[in-house]
Coordinates of C-alpha atoms in Angstrom, one line a residue:
Chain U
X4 CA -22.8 0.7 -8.7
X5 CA -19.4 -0.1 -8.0
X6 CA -17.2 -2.3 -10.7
X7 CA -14.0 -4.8 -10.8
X8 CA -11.8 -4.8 -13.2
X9 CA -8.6 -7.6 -12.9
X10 CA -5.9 -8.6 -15.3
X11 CA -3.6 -11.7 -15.1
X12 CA -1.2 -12.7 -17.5
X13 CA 1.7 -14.9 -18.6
X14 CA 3.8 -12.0 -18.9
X15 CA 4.0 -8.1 -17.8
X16 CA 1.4 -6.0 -19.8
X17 CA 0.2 -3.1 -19.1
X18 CA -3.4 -2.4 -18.3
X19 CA -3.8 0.9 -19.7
X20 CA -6.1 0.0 -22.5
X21 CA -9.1 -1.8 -20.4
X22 CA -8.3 1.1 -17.5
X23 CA -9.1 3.9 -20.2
X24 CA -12.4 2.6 -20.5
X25 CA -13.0 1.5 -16.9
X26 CA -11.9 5.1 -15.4
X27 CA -14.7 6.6 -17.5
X28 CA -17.3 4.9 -15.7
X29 CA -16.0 7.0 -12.6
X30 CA -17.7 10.2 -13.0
X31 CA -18.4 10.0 -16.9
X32 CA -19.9 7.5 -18.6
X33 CA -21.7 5.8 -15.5
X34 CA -22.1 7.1 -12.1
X35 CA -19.1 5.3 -10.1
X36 CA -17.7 8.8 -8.6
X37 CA -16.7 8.3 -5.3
X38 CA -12.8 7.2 -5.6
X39 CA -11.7 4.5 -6.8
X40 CA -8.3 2.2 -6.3
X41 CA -5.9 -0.2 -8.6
X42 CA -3.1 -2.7 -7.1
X43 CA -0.2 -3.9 -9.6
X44 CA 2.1 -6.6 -8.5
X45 CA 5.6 -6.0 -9.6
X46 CA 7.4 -9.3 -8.6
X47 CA 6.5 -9.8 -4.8
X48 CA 5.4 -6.3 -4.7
X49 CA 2.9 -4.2 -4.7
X50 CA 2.5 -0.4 -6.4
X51 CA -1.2 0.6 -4.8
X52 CA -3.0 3.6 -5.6
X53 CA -5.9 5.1 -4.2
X54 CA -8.0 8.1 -4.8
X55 CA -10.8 9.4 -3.2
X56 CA -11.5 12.0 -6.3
X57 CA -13.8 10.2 -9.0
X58 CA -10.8 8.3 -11.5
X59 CA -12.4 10.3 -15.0
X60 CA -10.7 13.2 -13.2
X61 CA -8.2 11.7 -10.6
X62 CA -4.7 13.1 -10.9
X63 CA -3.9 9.3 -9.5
X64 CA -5.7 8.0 -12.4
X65 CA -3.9 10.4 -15.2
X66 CA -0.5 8.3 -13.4
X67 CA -1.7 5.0 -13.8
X68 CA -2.2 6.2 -17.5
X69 CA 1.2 7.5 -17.9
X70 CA 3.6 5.7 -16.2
X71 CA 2.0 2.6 -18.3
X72 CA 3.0 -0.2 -15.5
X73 CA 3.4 -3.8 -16.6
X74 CA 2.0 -6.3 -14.3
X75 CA 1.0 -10.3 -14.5
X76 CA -1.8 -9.7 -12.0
X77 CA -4.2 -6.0 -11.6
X78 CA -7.0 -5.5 -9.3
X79 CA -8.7 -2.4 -9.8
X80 CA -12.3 -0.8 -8.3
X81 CA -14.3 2.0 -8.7
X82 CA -16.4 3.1 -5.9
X83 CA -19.6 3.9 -5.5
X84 CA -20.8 5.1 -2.3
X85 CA -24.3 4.3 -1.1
X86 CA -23.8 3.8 2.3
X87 CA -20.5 4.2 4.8
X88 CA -18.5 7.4 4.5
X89 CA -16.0 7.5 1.7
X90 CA -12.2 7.5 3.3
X91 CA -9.0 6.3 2.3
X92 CA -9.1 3.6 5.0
X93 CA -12.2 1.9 3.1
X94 CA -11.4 2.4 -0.6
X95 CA -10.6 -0.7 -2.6
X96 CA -8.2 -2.4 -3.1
X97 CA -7.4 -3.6 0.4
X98 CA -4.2 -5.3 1.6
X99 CA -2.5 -7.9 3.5
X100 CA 0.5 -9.9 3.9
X101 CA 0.1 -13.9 4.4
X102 CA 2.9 -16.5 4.0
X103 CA 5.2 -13.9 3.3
X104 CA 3.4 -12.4 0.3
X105 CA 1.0 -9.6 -0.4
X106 CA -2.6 -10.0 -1.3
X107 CA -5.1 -7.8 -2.5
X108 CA -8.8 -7.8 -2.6
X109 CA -11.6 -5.9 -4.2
X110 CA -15.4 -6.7 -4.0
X111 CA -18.9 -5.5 -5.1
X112 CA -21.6 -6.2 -3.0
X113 CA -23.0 -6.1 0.0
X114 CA -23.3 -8.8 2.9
X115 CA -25.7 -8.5 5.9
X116 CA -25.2 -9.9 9.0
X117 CA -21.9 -10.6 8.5
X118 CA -19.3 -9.5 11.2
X119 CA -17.3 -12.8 12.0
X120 CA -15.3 -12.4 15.5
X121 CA -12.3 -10.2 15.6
X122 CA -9.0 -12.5 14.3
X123 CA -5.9 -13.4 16.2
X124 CA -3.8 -12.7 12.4
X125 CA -6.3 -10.0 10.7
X126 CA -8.2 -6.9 11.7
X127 CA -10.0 -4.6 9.6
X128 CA -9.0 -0.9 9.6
X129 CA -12.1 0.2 8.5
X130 CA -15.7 -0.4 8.5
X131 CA -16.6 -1.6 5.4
X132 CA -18.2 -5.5 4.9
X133 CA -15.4 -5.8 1.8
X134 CA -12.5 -5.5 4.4
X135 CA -14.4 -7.9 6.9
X136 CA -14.8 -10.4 4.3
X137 CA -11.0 -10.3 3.3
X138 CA -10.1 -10.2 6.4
X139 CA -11.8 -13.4 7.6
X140 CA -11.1 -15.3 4.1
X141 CA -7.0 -14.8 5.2
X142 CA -7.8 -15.3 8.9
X143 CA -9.5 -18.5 8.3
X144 CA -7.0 -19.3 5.9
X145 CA -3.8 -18.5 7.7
X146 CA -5.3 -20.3 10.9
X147 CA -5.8 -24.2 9.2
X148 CA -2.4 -23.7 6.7
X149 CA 0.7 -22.6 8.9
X150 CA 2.6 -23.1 5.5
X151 CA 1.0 -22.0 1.7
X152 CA -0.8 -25.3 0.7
X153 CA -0.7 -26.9 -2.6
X154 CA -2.9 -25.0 -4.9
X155 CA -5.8 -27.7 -5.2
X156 CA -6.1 -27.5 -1.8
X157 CA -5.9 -23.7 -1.4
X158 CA -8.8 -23.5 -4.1
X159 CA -10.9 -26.0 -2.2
X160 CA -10.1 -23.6 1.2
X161 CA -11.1 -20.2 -0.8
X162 CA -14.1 -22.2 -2.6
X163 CA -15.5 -23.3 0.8
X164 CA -15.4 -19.5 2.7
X165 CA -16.9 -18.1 -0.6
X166 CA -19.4 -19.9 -0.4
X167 CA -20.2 -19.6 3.3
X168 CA -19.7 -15.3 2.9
X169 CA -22.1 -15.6 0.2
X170 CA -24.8 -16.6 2.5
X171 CA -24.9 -13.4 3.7
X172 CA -25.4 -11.3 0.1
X173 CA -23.8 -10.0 -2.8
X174 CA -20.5 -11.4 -2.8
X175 CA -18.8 -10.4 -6.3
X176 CA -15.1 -10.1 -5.7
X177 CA -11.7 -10.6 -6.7
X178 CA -8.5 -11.3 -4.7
X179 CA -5.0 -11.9 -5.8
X180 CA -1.2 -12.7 -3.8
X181 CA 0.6 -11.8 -7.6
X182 CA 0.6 -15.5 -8.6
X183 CA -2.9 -16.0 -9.5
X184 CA -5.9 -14.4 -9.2
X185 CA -9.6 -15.7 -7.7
X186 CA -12.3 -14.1 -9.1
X187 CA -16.2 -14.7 -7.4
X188 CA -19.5 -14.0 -9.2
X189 CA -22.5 -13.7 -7.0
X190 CA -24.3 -12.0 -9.9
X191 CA -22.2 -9.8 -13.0
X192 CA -18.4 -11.0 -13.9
X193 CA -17.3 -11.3 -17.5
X194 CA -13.6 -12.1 -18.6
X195 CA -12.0 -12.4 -21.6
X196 CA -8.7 -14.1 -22.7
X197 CA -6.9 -12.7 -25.4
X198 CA -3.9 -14.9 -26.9
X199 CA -2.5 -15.2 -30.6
X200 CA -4.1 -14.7 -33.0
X201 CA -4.6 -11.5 -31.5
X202 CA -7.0 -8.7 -33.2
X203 CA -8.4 -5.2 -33.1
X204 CA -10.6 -4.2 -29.8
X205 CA -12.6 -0.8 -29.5
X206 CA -13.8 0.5 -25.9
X207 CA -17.3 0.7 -25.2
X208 CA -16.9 3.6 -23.0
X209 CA -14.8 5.8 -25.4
X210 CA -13.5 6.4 -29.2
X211 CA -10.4 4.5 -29.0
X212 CA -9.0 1.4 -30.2
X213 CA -6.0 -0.8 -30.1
X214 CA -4.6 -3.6 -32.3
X215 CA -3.2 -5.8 -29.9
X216 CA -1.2 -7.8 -32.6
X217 CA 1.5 -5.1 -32.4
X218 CA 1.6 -4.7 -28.7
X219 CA 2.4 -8.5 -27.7
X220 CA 4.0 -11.5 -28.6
X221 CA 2.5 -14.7 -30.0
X222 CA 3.2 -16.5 -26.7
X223 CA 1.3 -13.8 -24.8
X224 CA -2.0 -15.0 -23.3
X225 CA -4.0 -11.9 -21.3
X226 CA -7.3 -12.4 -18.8
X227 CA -9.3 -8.9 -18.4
X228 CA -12.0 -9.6 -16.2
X229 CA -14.6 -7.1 -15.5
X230 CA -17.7 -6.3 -14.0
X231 CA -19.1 -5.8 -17.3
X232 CA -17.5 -5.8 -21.0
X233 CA -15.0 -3.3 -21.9
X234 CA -14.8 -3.5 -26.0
X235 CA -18.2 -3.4 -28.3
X236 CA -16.1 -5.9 -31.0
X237 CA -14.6 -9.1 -28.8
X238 CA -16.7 -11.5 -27.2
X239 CA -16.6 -11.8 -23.5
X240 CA -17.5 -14.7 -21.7
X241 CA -19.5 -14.6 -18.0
X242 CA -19.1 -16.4 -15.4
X243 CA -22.1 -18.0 -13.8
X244 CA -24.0 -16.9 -10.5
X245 CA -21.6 -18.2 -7.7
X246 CA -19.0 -19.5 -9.8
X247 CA -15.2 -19.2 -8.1
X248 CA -12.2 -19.2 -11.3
X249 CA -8.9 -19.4 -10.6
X250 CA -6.7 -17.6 -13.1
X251 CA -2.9 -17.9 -13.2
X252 CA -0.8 -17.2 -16.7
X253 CA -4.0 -15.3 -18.1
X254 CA -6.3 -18.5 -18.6
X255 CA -8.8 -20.3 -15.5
X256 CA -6.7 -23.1 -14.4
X257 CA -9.2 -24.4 -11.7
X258 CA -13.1 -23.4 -11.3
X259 CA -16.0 -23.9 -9.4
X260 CA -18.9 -24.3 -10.6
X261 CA -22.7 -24.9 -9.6
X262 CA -23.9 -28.2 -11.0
X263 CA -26.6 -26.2 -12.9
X264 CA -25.1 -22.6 -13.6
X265 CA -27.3 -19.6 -14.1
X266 CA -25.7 -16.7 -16.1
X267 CA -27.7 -13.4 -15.4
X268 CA -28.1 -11.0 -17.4
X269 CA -26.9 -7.4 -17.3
X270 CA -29.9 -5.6 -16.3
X271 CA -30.9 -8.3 -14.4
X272 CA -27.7 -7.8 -12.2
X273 CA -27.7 -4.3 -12.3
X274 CA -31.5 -4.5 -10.7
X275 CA -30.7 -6.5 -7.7
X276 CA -27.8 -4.3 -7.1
X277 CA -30.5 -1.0 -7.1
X278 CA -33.2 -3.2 -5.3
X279 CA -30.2 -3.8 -2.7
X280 CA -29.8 -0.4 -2.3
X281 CA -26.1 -1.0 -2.6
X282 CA -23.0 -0.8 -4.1
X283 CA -22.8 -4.0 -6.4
Chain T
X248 CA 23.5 6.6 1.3
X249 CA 20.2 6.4 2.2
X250 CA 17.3 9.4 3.6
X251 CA 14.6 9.3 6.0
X252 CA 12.3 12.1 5.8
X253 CA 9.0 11.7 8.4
X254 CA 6.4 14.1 9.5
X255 CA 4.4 14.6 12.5
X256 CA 1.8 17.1 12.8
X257 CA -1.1 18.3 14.9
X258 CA -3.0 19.2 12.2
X259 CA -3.1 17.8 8.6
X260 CA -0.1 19.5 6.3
X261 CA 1.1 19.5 2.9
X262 CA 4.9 18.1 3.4
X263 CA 5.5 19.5 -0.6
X264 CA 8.3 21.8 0.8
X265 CA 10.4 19.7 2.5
X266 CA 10.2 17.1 -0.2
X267 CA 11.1 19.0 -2.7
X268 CA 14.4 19.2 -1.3
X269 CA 14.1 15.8 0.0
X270 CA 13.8 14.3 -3.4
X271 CA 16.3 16.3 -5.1
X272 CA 19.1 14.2 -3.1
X273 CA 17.6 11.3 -5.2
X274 CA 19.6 11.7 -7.9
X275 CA 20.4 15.6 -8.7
X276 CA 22.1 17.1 -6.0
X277 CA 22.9 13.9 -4.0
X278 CA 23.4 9.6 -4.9
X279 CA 20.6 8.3 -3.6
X280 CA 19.5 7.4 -7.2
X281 CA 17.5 3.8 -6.7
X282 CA 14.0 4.6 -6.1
X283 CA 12.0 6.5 -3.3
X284 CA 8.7 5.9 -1.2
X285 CA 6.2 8.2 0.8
X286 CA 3.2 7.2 3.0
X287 CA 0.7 9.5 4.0
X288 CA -1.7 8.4 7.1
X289 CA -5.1 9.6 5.8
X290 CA -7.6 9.4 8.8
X291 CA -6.6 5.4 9.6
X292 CA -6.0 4.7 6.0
X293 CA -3.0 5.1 4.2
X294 CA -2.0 7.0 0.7
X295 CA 1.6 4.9 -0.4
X296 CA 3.8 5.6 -3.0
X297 CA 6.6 3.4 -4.2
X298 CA 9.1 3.9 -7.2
X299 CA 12.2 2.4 -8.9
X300 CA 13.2 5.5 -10.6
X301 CA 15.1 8.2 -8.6
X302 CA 12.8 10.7 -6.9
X303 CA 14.5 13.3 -8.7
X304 CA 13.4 12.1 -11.9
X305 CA 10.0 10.3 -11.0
X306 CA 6.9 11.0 -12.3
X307 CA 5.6 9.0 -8.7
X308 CA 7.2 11.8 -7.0
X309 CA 5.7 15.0 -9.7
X310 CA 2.6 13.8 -8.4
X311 CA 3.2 14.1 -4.8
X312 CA 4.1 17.4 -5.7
X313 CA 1.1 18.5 -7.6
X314 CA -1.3 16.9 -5.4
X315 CA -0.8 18.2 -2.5
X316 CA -1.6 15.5 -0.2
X317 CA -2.4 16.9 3.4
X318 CA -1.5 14.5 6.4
X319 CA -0.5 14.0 10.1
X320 CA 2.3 11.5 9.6
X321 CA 4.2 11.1 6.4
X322 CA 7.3 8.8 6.6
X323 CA 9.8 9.1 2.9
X324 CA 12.7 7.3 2.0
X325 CA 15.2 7.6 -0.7
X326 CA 17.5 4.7 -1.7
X327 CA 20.9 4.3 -2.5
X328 CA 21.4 0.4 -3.2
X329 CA 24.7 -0.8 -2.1
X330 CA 23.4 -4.2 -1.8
X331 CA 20.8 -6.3 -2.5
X332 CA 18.2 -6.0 -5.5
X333 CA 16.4 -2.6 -6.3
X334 CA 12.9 -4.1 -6.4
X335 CA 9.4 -2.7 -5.2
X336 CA 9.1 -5.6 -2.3
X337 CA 12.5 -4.2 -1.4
X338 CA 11.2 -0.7 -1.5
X339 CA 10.5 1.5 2.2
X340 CA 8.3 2.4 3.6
X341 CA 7.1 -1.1 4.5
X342 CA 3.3 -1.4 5.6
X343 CA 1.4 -3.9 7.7
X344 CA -2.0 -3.8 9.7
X345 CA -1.5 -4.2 13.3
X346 CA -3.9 -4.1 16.2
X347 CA -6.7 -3.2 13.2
X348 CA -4.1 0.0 12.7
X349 CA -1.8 0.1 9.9
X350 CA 1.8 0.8 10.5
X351 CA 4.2 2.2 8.3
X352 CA 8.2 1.7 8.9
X353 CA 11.5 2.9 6.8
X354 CA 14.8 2.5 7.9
X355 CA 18.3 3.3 7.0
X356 CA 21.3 1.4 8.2
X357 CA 22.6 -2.6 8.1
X358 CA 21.8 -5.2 10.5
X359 CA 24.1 -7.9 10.9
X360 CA 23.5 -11.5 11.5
X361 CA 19.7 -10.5 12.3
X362 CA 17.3 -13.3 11.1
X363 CA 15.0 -13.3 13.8
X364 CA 12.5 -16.9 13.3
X365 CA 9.8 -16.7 11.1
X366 CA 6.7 -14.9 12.8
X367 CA 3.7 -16.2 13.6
X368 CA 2.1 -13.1 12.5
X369 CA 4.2 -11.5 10.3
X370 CA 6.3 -12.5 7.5
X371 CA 8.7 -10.3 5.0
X372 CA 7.8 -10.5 1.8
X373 CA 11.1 -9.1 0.3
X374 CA 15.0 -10.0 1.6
X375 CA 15.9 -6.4 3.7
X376 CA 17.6 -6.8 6.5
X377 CA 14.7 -3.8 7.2
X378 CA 12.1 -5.3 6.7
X379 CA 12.7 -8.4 8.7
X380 CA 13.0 -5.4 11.5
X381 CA 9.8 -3.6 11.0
X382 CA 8.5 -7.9 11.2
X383 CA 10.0 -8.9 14.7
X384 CA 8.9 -5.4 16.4
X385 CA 5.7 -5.8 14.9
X386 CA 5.6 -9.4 15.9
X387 CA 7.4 -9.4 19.6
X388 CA 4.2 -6.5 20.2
X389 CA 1.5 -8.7 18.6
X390 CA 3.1 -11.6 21.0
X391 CA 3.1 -9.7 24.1
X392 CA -0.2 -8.0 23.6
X393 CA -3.1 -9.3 22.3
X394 CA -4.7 -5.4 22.4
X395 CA -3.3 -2.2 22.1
X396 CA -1.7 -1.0 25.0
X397 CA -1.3 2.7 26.4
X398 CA 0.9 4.4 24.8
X399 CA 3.8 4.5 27.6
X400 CA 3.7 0.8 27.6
X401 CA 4.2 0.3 24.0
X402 CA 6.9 3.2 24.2
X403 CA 8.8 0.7 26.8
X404 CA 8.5 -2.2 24.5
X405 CA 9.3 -0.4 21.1
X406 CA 12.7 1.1 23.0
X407 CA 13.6 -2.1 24.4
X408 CA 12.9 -4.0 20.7
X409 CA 15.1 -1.1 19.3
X410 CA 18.4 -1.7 22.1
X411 CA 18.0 -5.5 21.0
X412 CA 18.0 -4.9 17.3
X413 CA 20.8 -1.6 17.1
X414 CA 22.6 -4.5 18.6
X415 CA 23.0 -6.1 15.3
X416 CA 24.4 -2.8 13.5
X417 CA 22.7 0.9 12.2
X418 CA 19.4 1.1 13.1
X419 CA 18.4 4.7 11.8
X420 CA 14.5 4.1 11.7
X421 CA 11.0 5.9 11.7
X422 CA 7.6 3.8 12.4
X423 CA 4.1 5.4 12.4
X424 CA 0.6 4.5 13.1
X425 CA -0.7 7.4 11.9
X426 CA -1.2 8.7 15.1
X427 CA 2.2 8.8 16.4
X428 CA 5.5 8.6 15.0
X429 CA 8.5 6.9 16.4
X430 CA 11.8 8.0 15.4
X431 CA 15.2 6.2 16.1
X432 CA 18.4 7.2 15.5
X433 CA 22.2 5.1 15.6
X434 CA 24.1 7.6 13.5
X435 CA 22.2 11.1 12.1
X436 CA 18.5 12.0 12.5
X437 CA 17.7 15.8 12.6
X438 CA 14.6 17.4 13.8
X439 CA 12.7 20.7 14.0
X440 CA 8.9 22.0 15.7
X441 CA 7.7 24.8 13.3
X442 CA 5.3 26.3 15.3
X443 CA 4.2 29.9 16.1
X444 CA 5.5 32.5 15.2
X445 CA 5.9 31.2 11.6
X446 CA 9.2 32.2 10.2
X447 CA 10.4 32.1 6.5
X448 CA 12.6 28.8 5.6
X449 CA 15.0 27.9 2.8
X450 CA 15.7 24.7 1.3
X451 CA 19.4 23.5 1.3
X452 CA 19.0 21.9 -1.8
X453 CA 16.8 24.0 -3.9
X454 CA 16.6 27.6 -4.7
X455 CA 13.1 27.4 -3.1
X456 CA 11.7 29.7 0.0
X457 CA 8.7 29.6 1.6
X458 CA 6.4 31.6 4.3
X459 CA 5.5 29.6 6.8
X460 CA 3.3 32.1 8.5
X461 CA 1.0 32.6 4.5
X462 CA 0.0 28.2 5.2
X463 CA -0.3 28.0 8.5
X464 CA -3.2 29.3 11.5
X465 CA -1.3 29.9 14.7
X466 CA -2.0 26.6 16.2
X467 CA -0.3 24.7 13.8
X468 CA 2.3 22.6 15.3
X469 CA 4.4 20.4 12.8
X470 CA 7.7 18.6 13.5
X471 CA 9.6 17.6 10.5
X472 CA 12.7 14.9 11.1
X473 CA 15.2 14.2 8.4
X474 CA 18.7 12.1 7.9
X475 CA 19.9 15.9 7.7
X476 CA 19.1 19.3 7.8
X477 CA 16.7 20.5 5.0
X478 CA 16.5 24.0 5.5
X479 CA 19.7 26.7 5.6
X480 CA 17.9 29.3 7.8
X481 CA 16.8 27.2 10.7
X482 CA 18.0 25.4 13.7
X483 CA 17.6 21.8 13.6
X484 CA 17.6 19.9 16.7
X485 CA 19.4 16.4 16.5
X486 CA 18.5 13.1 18.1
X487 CA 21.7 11.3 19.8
X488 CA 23.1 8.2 19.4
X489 CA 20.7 5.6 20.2
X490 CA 17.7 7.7 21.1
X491 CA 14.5 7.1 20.7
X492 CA 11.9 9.3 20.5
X493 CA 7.7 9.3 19.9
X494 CA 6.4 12.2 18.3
X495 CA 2.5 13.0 18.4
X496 CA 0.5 16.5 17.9
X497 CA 4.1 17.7 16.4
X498 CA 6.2 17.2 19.6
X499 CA 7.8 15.0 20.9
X500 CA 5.8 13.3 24.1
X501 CA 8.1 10.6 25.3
X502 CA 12.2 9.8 24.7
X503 CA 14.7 7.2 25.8
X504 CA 18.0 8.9 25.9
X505 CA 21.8 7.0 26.6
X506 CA 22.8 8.9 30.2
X507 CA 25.1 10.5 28.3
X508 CA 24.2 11.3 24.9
X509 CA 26.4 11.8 22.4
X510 CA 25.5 13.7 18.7
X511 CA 27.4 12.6 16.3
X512 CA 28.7 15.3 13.2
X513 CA 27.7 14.9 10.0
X514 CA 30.5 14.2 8.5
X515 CA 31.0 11.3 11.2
X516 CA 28.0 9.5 10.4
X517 CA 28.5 10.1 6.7
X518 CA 32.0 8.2 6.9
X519 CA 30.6 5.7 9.0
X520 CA 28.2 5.2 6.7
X521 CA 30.6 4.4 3.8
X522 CA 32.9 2.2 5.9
X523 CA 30.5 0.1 6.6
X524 CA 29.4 -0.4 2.7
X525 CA 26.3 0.1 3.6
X526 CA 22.8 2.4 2.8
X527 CA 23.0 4.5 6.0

């Protein structure tokens, strides 16, 4: 099973925390092995890394770590592999340029049938259904708005393709231009805001802990969205099957929701993503 | 001033020795103290590496070292700021997806009064005069062909692209699509084909040997172009004024040279460098 982790903030934290527990699941706690990737906007741009080793043992990974980069808006995936090769050219995150500013993209899932015509602004570079998906969501984007839109209306745009890709599967996925970030749950997503008072959170995946009070300021406000929780002691909050959030200065500012949401649970998610024989 | 390194191989090599002495010009035996970047094609995707601190000193740059990243194109630049904001949308090599290829382009030099119209297709995302560059080639060949073309057609269009644009001032560039790798020069761009028999080579900035012929098989063929010579013991070939050259398998396979070409010392385009104030 493959996972998403994101992070968008009011100001520039770093992510090494949530990653710490995330990077286990690549080849230590869980079974996520085959590379994974992490995008951090810096301003208008981008620091990308990408690994095809599993990130418990990535060299890559051990960076990301170290160098403790603060960003308002991470996207992050671990892969892994059930089907497709594993290269460089189909690892997660994927990006593009649109309007003059970069956006990246990760997803879990798989979508059948799906192979919308070759784009006059957009072409995949690999073969994966994650890059056709992006791909088309910024085609169809860039071909009705010659200029960004308004926000409302770039939600409604975003809601309306999501919606039409998920027809053809699993369509969990988040995207992001370092402004906001859009985050998709065709079956497991759970985010959390932190903000003041902040407390104490422990990892799930490892012994460690971290009082946030002494890393922030009382005007800080955090989003960590994930796949699945991260900390055994805060409560996370899930997002309902086929519900699009937009998240900009770490809380959901706009969100789409169905009229009668179904939240699913863990194992229930985690089944459909075995009986799919896929990455989820 | 400002460094191109790029390399062009036939088969995929470690490029560890010649950055080594590449990077120590940012910031230990040279100025160029304001961040560095490397690509490394990887099969059709692309490994990037971008950071603000100087190359000498990065911990981006001690991982490049200890991970020994094989490729068949790498393109690396070192910057010296004399204008302009150090930021990471600022920061070369620049990356877009072209033709379902990516591209990667670094330059060093100054264009003057060159802001071509907002693309259709591509957009900067940061304010270089480079990186509006690396967006009207990519854009005047997206324009003009829908597909890919052979390779000596889109030789003819990237030389005439490059007259227009030298035009406007020092145009020192290197662009790759990870199968071939154009390199341009307006002031200083050195070259050399290591090939059988392997010889021994020493770095020019480093205290650092190495034998060629104990990494290579004999049918290795690897060019290695840089702003100058890296090594002390070899002969460096140099690219005139205004030529433009394509590089593929680790030779060069097509060039468009002035009638009478004319190479330019060192110290020359050093000076020329600094009178125009600018990053050469």
């Amino acid at each position: 099973m493959c996972q998403l982790l994101g992070m968008n903030c009011n100001t520039p934290t770093d992510i090494v925390f949530s990653f710490e527990g995330f990077r286990l699941r690549g080849g230590l706690t869980d079974h996520h092995a085959d590379g994974f990737g992490i995008g951090f906007f810096e301003g208008r741009g981008v620091r990308l890394f990408h690994d095809d080793k599993p990130s418990a043992h990535s060299p890559v990974a051990d960076l990301v770590r170290a160098y403790q980069i603060k960003s308002e808006n991470v996207i992050a995936h671990i892969r892994k592999a059930t089907q497709g090769q594993t290269s460089l050219a189909n690892t997660h995150p994927f990006m593009r340029e649109l309007w003059g500013e970069y956006w990246l993209f990760a997803h879990n899932g798989h979508l059948k049938h799906f192979s919308p015509a070759p784009g006059d602004y957009y072409c995949p570079v690999g073969n994966t259904d994650s890059e056709r998906a992006f791909c088309h969501i910024l085609e169809q984007l860039r071909q009705r708005f010659r200029h960004k839109p308004d926000n409302d209306t770039l939600f409604a745009a975003v809601a309306a393709l999501t919606a039409e890709i998920r027809s053809h599967g699993l369509f969990n996925f988040m995207m992001s231009n370092g402004d906001f970030l859009f985050a998709h749950a065709s079956t497991l997503l759970y985010y959390i805001v932190r903000k003041a008072p902040f407390g104490q959170a422990k990892l799930l995946d490892d012994d460690v802990a971290i009082d946030f009070a002494a890393v922030t300021t009382p005007n800080d406000k955090v989003a960590v969205i994930a796949t699945l929780p991260l900390t055994v002691n805060e409560t996370w909050q899930q997002l309902a099957v086929n519900e699009l959030v937009m998240f900009e200065g770490g809380d959901i500012v706009r969100r789409d929701v169905p009229a009668h949401p179904v939240y699913m649970s863990a194992e229930e998610g985690l089944d459909i993503a075995r009986a799919a024989g896929v990455s989820v």
